[in-house]
Coordinates of C-alpha atoms in Angstrom, one line a residue:
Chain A
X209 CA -67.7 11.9 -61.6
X210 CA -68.6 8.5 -61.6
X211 CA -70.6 6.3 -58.7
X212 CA -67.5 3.9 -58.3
X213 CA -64.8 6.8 -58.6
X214 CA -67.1 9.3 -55.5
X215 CA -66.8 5.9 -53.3
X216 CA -63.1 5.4 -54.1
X217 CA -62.2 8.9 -53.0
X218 CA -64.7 8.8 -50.1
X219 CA -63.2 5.6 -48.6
X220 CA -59.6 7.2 -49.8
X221 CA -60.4 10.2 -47.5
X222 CA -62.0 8.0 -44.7
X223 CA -58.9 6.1 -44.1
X224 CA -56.4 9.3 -44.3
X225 CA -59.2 11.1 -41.5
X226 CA -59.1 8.1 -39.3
X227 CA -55.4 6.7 -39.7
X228 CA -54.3 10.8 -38.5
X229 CA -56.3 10.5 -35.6
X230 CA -55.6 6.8 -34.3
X231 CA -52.0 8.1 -34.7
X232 CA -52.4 10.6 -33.3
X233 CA -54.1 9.0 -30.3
X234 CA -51.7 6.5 -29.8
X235 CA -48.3 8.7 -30.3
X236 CA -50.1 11.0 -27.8
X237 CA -50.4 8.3 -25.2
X238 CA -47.7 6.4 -26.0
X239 CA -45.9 7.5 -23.1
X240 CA -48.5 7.0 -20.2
X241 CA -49.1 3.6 -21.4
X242 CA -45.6 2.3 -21.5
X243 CA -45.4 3.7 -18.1
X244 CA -48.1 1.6 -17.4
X245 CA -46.6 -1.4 -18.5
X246 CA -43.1 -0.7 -17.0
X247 CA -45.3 -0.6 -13.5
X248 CA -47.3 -3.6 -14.6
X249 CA -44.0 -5.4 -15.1
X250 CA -42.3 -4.4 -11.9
X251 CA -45.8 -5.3 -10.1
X252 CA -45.7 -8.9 -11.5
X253 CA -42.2 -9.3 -10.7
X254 CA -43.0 -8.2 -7.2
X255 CA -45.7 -10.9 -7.1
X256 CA -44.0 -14.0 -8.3
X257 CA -41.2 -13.4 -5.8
X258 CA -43.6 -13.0 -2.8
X259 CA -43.4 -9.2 -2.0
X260 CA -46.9 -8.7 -3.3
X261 CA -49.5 -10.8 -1.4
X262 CA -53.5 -11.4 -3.4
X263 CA -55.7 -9.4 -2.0
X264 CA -53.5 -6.4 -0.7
X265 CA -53.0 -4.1 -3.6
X266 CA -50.7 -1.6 -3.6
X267 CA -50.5 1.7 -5.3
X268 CA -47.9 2.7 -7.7
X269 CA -45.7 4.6 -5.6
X270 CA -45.4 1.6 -3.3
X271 CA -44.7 -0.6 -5.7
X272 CA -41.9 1.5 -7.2
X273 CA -40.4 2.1 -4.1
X274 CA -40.8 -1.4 -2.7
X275 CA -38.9 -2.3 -6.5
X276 CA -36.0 0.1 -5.8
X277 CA -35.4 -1.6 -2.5
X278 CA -35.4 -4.9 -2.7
X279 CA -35.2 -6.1 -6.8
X280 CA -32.2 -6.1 -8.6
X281 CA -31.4 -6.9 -12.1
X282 CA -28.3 -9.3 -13.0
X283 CA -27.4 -10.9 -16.2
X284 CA -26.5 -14.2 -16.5
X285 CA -23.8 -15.7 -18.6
X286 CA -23.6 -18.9 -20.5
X287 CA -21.3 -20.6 -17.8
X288 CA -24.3 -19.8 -15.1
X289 CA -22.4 -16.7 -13.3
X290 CA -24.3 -13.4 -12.4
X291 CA -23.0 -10.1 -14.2
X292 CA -23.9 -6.5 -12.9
X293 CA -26.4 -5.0 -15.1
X294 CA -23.6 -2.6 -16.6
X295 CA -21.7 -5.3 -18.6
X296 CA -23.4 -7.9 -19.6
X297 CA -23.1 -9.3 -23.1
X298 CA -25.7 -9.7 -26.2
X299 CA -26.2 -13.5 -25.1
X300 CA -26.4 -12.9 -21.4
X301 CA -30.2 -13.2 -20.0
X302 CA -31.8 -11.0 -17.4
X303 CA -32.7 -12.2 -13.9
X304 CA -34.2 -10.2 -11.4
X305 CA -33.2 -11.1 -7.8
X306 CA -34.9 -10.3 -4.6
X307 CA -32.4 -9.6 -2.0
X308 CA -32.6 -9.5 2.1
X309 CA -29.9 -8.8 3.5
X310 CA -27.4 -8.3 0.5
X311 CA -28.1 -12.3 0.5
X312 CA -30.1 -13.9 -2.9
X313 CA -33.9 -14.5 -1.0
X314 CA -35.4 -15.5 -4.7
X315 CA -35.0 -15.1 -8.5
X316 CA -37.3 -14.3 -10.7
X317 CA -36.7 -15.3 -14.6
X318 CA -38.6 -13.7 -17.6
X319 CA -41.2 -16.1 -19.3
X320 CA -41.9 -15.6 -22.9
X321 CA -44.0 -18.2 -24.0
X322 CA -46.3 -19.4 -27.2
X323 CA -49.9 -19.6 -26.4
X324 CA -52.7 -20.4 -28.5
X325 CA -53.8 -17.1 -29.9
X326 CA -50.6 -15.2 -29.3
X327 CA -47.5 -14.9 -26.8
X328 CA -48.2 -15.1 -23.1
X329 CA -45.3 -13.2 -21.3
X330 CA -44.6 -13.7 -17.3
X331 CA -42.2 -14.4 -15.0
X332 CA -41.6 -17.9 -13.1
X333 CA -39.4 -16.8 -9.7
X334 CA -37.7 -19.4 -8.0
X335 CA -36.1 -19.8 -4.3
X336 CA -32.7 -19.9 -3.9
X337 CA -32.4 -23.6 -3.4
X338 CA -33.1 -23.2 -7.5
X339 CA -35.1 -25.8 -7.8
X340 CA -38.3 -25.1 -5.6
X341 CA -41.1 -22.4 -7.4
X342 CA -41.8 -19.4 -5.2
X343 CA -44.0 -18.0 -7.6
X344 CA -45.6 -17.6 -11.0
X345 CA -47.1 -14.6 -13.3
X346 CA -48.8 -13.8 -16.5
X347 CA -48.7 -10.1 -17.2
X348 CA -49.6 -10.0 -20.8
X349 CA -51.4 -12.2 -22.7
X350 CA -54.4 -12.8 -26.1
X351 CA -55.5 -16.3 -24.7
X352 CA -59.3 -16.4 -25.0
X353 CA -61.1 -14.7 -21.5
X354 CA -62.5 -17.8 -19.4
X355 CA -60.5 -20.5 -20.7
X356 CA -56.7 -19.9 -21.4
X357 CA -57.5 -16.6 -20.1
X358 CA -57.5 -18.1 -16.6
X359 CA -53.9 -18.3 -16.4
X360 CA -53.8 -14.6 -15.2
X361 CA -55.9 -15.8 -12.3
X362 CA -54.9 -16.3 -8.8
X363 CA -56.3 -19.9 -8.7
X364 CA -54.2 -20.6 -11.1
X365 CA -51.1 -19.5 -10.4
X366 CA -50.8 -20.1 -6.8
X367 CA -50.9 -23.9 -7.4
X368 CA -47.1 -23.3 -8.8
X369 CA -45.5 -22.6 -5.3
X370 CA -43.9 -25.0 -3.6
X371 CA -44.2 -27.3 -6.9
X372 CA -39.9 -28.7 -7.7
X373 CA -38.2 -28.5 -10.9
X374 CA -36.4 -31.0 -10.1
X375 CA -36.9 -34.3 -9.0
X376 CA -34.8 -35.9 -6.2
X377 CA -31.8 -36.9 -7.3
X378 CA -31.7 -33.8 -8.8
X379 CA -32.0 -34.1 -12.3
X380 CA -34.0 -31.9 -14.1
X381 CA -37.9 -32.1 -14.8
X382 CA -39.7 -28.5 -15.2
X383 CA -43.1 -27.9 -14.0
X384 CA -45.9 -29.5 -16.4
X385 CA -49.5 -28.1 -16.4
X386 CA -51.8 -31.0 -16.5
X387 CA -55.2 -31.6 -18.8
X388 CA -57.6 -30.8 -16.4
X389 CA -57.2 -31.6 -12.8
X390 CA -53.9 -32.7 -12.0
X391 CA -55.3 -35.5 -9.5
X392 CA -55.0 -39.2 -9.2
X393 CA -54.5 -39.6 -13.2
X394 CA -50.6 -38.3 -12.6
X395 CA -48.2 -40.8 -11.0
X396 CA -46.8 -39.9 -7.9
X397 CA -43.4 -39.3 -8.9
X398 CA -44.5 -36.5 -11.1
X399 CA -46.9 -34.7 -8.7
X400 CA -44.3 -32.5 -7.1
X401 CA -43.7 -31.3 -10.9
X402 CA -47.6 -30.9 -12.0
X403 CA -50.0 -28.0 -11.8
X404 CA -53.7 -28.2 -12.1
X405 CA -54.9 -27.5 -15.9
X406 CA -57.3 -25.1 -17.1
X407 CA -60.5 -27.4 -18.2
X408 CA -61.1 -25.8 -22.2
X409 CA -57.7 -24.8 -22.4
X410 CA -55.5 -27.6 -23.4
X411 CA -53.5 -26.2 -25.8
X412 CA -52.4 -23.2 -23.9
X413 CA -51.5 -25.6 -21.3
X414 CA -49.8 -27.6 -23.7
X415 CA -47.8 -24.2 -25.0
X416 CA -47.7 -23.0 -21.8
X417 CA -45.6 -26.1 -20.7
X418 CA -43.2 -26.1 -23.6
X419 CA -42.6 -22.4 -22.8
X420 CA -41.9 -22.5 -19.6
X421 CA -39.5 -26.0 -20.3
X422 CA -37.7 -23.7 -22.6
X423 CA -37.2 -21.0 -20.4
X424 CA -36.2 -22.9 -17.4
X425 CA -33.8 -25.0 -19.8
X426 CA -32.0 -21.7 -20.6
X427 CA -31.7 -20.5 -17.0
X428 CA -30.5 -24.6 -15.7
X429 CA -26.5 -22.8 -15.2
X430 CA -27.6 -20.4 -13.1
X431 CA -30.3 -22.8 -11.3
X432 CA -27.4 -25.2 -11.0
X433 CA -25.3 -22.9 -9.1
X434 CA -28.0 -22.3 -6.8
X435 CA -28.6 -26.0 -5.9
X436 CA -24.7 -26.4 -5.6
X437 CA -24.7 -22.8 -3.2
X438 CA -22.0 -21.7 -5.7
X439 CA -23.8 -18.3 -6.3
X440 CA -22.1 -14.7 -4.9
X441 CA -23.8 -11.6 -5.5
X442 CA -21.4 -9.3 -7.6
Chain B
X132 CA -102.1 14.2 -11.5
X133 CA -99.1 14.8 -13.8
X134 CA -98.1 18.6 -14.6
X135 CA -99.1 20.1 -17.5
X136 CA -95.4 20.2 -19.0
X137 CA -94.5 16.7 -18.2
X138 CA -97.7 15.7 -20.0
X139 CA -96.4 17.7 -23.2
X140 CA -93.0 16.9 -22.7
X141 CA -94.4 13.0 -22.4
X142 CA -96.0 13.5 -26.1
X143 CA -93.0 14.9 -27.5
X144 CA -91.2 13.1 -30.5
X145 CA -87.5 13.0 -28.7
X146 CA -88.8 11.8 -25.5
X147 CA -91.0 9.3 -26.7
X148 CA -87.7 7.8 -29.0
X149 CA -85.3 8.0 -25.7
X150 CA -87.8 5.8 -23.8
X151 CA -87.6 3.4 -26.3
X152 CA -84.1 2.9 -26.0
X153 CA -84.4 2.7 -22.4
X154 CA -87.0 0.8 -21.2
X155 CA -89.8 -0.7 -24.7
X156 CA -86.7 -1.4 -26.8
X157 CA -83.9 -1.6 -24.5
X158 CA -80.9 -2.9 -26.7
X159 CA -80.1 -5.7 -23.9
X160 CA -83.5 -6.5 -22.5
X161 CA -85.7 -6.0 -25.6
X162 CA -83.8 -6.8 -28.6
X163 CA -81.1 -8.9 -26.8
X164 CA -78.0 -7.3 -28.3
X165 CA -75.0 -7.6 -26.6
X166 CA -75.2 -10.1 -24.5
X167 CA -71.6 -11.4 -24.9
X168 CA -70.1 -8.2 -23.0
X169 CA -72.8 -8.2 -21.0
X170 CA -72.2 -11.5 -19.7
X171 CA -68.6 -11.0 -19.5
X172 CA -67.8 -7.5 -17.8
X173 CA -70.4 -7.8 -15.2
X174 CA -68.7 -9.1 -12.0
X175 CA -67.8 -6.1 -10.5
X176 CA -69.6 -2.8 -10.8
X177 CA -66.3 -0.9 -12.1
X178 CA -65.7 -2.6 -15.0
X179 CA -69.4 -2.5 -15.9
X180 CA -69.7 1.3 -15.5
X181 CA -66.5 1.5 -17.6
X182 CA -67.3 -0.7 -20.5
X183 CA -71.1 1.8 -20.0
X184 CA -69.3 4.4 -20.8
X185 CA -67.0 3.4 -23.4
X186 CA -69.8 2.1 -25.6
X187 CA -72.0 5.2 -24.9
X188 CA -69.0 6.7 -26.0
X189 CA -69.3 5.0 -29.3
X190 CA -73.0 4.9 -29.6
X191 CA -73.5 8.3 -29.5
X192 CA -70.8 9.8 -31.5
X193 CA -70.6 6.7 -34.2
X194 CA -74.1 8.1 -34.9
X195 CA -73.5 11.6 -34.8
X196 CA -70.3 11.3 -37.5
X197 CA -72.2 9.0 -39.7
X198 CA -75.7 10.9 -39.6
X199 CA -73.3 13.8 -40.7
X200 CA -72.2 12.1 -43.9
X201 CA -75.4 10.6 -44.3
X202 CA -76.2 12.3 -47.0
X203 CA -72.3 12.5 -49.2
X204 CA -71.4 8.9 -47.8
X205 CA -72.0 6.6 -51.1
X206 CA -74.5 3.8 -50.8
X207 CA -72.6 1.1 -51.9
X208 CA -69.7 1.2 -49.7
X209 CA -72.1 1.8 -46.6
X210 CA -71.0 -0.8 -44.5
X211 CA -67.8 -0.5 -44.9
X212 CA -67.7 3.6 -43.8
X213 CA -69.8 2.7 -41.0
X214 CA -67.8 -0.1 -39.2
X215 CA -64.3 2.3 -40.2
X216 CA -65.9 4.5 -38.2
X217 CA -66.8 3.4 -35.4
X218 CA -63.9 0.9 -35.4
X219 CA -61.8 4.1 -34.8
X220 CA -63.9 5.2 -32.2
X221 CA -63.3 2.1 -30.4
X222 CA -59.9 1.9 -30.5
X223 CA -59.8 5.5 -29.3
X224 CA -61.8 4.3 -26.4
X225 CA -59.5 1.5 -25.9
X226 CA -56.1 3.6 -26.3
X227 CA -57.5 6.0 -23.6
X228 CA -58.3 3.2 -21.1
X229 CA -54.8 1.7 -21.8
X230 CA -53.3 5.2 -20.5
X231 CA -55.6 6.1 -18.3
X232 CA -57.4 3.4 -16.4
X233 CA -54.8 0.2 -16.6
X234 CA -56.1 -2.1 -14.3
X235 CA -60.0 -1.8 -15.2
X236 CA -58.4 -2.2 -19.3
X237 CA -56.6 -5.3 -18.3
X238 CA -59.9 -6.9 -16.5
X239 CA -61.9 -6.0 -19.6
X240 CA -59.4 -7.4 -22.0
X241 CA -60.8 -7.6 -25.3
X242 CA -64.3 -6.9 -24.5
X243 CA -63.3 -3.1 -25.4
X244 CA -62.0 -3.8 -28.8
X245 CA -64.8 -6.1 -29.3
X246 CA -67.6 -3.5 -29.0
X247 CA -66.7 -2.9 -32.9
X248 CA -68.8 -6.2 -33.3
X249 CA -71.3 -5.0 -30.8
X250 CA -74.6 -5.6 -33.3
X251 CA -76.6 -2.3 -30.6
X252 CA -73.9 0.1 -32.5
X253 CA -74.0 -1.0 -36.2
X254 CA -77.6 -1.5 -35.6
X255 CA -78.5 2.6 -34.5
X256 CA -75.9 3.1 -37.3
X257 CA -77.8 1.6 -39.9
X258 CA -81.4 2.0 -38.0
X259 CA -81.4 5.3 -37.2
X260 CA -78.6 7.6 -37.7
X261 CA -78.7 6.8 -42.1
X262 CA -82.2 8.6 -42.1
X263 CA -82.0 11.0 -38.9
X264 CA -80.5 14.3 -38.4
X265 CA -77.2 14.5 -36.0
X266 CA -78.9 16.2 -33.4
X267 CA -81.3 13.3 -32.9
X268 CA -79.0 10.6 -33.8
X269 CA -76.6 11.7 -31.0
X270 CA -79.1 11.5 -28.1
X271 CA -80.4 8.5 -30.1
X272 CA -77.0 6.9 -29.8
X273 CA -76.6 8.2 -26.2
X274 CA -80.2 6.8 -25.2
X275 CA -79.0 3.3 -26.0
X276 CA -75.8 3.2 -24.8
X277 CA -77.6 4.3 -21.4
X278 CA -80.3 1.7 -22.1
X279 CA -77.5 -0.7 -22.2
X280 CA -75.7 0.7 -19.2
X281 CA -78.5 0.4 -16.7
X282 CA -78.8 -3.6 -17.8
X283 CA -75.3 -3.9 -17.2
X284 CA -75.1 -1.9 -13.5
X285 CA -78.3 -3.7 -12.6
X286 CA -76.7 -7.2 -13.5
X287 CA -73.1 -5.9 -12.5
X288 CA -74.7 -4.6 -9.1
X289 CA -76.8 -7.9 -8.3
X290 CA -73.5 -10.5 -8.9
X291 CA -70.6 -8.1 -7.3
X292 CA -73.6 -8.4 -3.9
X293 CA -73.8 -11.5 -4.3
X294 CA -71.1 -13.1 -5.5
X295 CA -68.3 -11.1 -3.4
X296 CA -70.4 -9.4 -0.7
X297 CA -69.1 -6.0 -2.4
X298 CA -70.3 -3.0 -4.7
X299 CA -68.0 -1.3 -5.9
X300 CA -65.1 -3.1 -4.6
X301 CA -66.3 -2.2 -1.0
X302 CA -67.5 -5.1 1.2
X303 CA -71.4 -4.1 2.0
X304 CA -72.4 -7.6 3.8
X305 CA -71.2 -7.3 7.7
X306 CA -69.0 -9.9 9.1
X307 CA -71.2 -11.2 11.3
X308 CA -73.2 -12.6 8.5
X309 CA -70.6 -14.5 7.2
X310 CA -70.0 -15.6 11.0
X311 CA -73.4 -16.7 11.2
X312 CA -72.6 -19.3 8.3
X313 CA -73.8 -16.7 5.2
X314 CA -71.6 -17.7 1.7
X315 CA -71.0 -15.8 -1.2
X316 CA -72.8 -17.1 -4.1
X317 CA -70.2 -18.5 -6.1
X318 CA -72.4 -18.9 -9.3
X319 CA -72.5 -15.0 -9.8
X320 CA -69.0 -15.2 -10.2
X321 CA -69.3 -17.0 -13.3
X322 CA -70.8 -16.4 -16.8
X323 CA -73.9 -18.9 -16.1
X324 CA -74.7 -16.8 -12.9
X325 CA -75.2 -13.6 -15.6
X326 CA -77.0 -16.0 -17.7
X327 CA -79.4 -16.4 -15.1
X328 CA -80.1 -12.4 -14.1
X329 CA -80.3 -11.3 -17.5
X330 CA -82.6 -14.0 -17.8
X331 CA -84.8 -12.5 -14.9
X332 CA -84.4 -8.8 -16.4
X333 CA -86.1 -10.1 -19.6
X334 CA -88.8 -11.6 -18.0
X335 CA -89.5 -8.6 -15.5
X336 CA -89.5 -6.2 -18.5
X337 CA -91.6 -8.4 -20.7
X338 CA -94.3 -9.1 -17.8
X339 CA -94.1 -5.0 -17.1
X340 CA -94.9 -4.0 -20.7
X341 CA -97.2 -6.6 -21.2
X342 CA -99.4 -5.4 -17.7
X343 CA -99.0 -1.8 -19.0
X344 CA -101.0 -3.1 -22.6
X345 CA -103.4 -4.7 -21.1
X346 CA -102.9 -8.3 -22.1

């Protein structure tokens, strides 16, 4: 056999060997890792409507069982009004409410975003005034570690509560991540609206923004009924 | 007086290569390899014993497969067979920690995936395990991939005490220190702080080795 036909085969073989075992491995642990991730999920929304304070952890049976009680999953049609989880249709987009007292406490909408390196999913919850932020998450992420990877910290994110999405006369704004420090360079009239920026990571604050624009533009119905207190729980 | 057996042991082939890769040629210290992860994954003990293991992991057992095939693998597609290889290993690693150990795989990111670049692994591949038996190669591989674990714990132990007042997640520095006025250094928390200790490690080995010469 020739040299160049031996290495052909060889590196034929390799592949086949190590393809059968990384498929292997990964069908064989598919199932604890979505686990993981369902967990991860319900642990983020727990944190961006306030269940979950930085610094207590909690352990997974907690955080199921603290899910079961108080968060529950609506749809939301085009018109703005909440649909039980059972019959919603194909346009209708998820929201995941925390309730006290069978009354809405806060909502927490799904963030899928561009980033710089690849999609940054979270979820933005907001109080039931709809337009004041009670909370913001990253769960999943490829920005670079250090820089846009910072937006998983809790720095970060806890300079989105209490920030408005709209502005006082009630039109709407969304929440805009600033280059750098947000600081005396913004005007006053937009400092309710403006989080602090990651300093390196301008473009995945840039992205970052448009997502969350985006998002928040899709959910406005629902957020409208929330500022006019025309929302029932069905 | 040292025993008799530790003397021999002392002049033995295996024992004089594994001290090499832990303390006159230590992959981090000696040769600088690897800083990147080393910089990176060192703020907490937890993750740095993780990430110790995982690239022991692929140390040792890159070098075993490919000291096996040492002698069928073809010359000219070396490279490429190597870094297959121990580019499986590492996402085997990383798949594992993904399952088994969430949160530590989230706070390591892509530092897992990146120990396919890590230059210690290619380096023992192409070093070492091309013209050494298995048996050797393996506790070759192993002896660096400890060699680079005790850099990383000793870094990884000095920031987590100083930087958060913890090892191993567990607060070590009683509250009436931080009472009396005592901060957490927040330097150790970042990258430069790393910089700084690895830094310090170099030195500290270089001046030790240096003594032990003579000069």
């Amino acid at each position: 056999m020739s040299e160049s036909a031996r290495s052909f085969f060889f590196a034929v073989a390799l592949c086949v060997v190590c393809s059968v075992l990384l498929t292997a491995a990964s069908t064989g642990l598919q199932r604890r890792q979505e686990h993981n991730m369902r967990l991860e999920k319900q642990r983020n929304v727990l944190k961006a409507v306030g269940l979950i304070v930085a610094g207590k952890p909690l352990v997974e049976s907690q955080i199921e069982k603290l899910y079961k009680e108080k968060i529950k999953t609506f749809w939301v049609t085009p018109e703005g009004e909440l649909v039980d989880a059972k019959k919603h249709a194909g346009t209708d987009l998820p929201l995941y409410v925390r309730l006290e007292d069978r009354t809405i406490h806060t909502y927490a909408v799904p963030v899928e975003s561009d980033g710089l390196w690849g999609k940054i999913y979270g979820y933005l919850a907001l109080e039931n005034d709809g337009a004041t932020v009670a909370g913001f998450t990253v769960f999943q992420h490829s920005e670079t570690p250090g820089l846009g990877g910072e937006i998983e910290k809790e720095w970060f994110q806890k300079e989105w509560i209490g920030k408005k999405i709209v502005d006082k006369d009630g039109n709407f704004i969304s929440i805009r991540i600033a280059r750098g420090e947000a600081g005396e360079a913004v005007p006053e009239r937009m400092r309710p609206h403006t989080v602090d920026g990651i300093s390196g990571a301008t473009l995945t604050g840039r992205y970052l923004t448009a997502g969350i624009r985006e998002t928040l533009e899709s959910y406005e119905p629902v957020s409208i009924r929330f500022r006019k207190n025309m929302i029932g729980v069905p | 007086m040292t025993p008799a057996p530790v003397q021999a042991l002392r002049k033995s082939r295996s024992y004089k290569a594994v001290a090499r890769a832990l303390w006159e040629a230590n992959p981090i210290s000696k040769q600088i390899l690897g800083i990147c992860s080393a910089l990176a994954v060192t703020v907490q003990l937890k993750t740095a014993l993780v990430m110790s293991i995982a690239l022991t992991f692929v140390v040792a057992f890159s070098s075993l497969i490919i000291s096996l095939m040492r002698r069928a693998m073809p010359r000219n597609i070396r490279i490429m067979v190597e870094v297959s290889v121990i580019a499986t290993l590492v996402i085997l690693a990383d798949e594992f920690l993904r399952a088994f150990m969430y949160d530590v795989s989230r706070q390591l990111s892509v530092f897992v995936g990146l120990i396919i670049t890590n230059c210690i692994v290619l380096g023992r591949a192409e070093g070492y395990a091309l013209s050494n038996p298995p048996c050797k190669s393996f506790v070759d591989g192993l002896a660096n991939g400890i060699g680079y674990g005790s850099v990383l714990m000793g870094v990884a132990f000095l920031r987590e005490l100083l930087g958060s007042g913890k090892l191993f997640g567990y607060p070590v520095i009683p509250a009436f220190f931080y009472e009396a006025g005592y901060l957490d250094n927040g330097l150790m928390r970042l990258a430069p702080g790393a910089f700084i200790i690895i830094g310090l490690f170099v030195w500290l080995e270089h001046t030790l080795l240096s003594r032990k010469k003579g000069r």
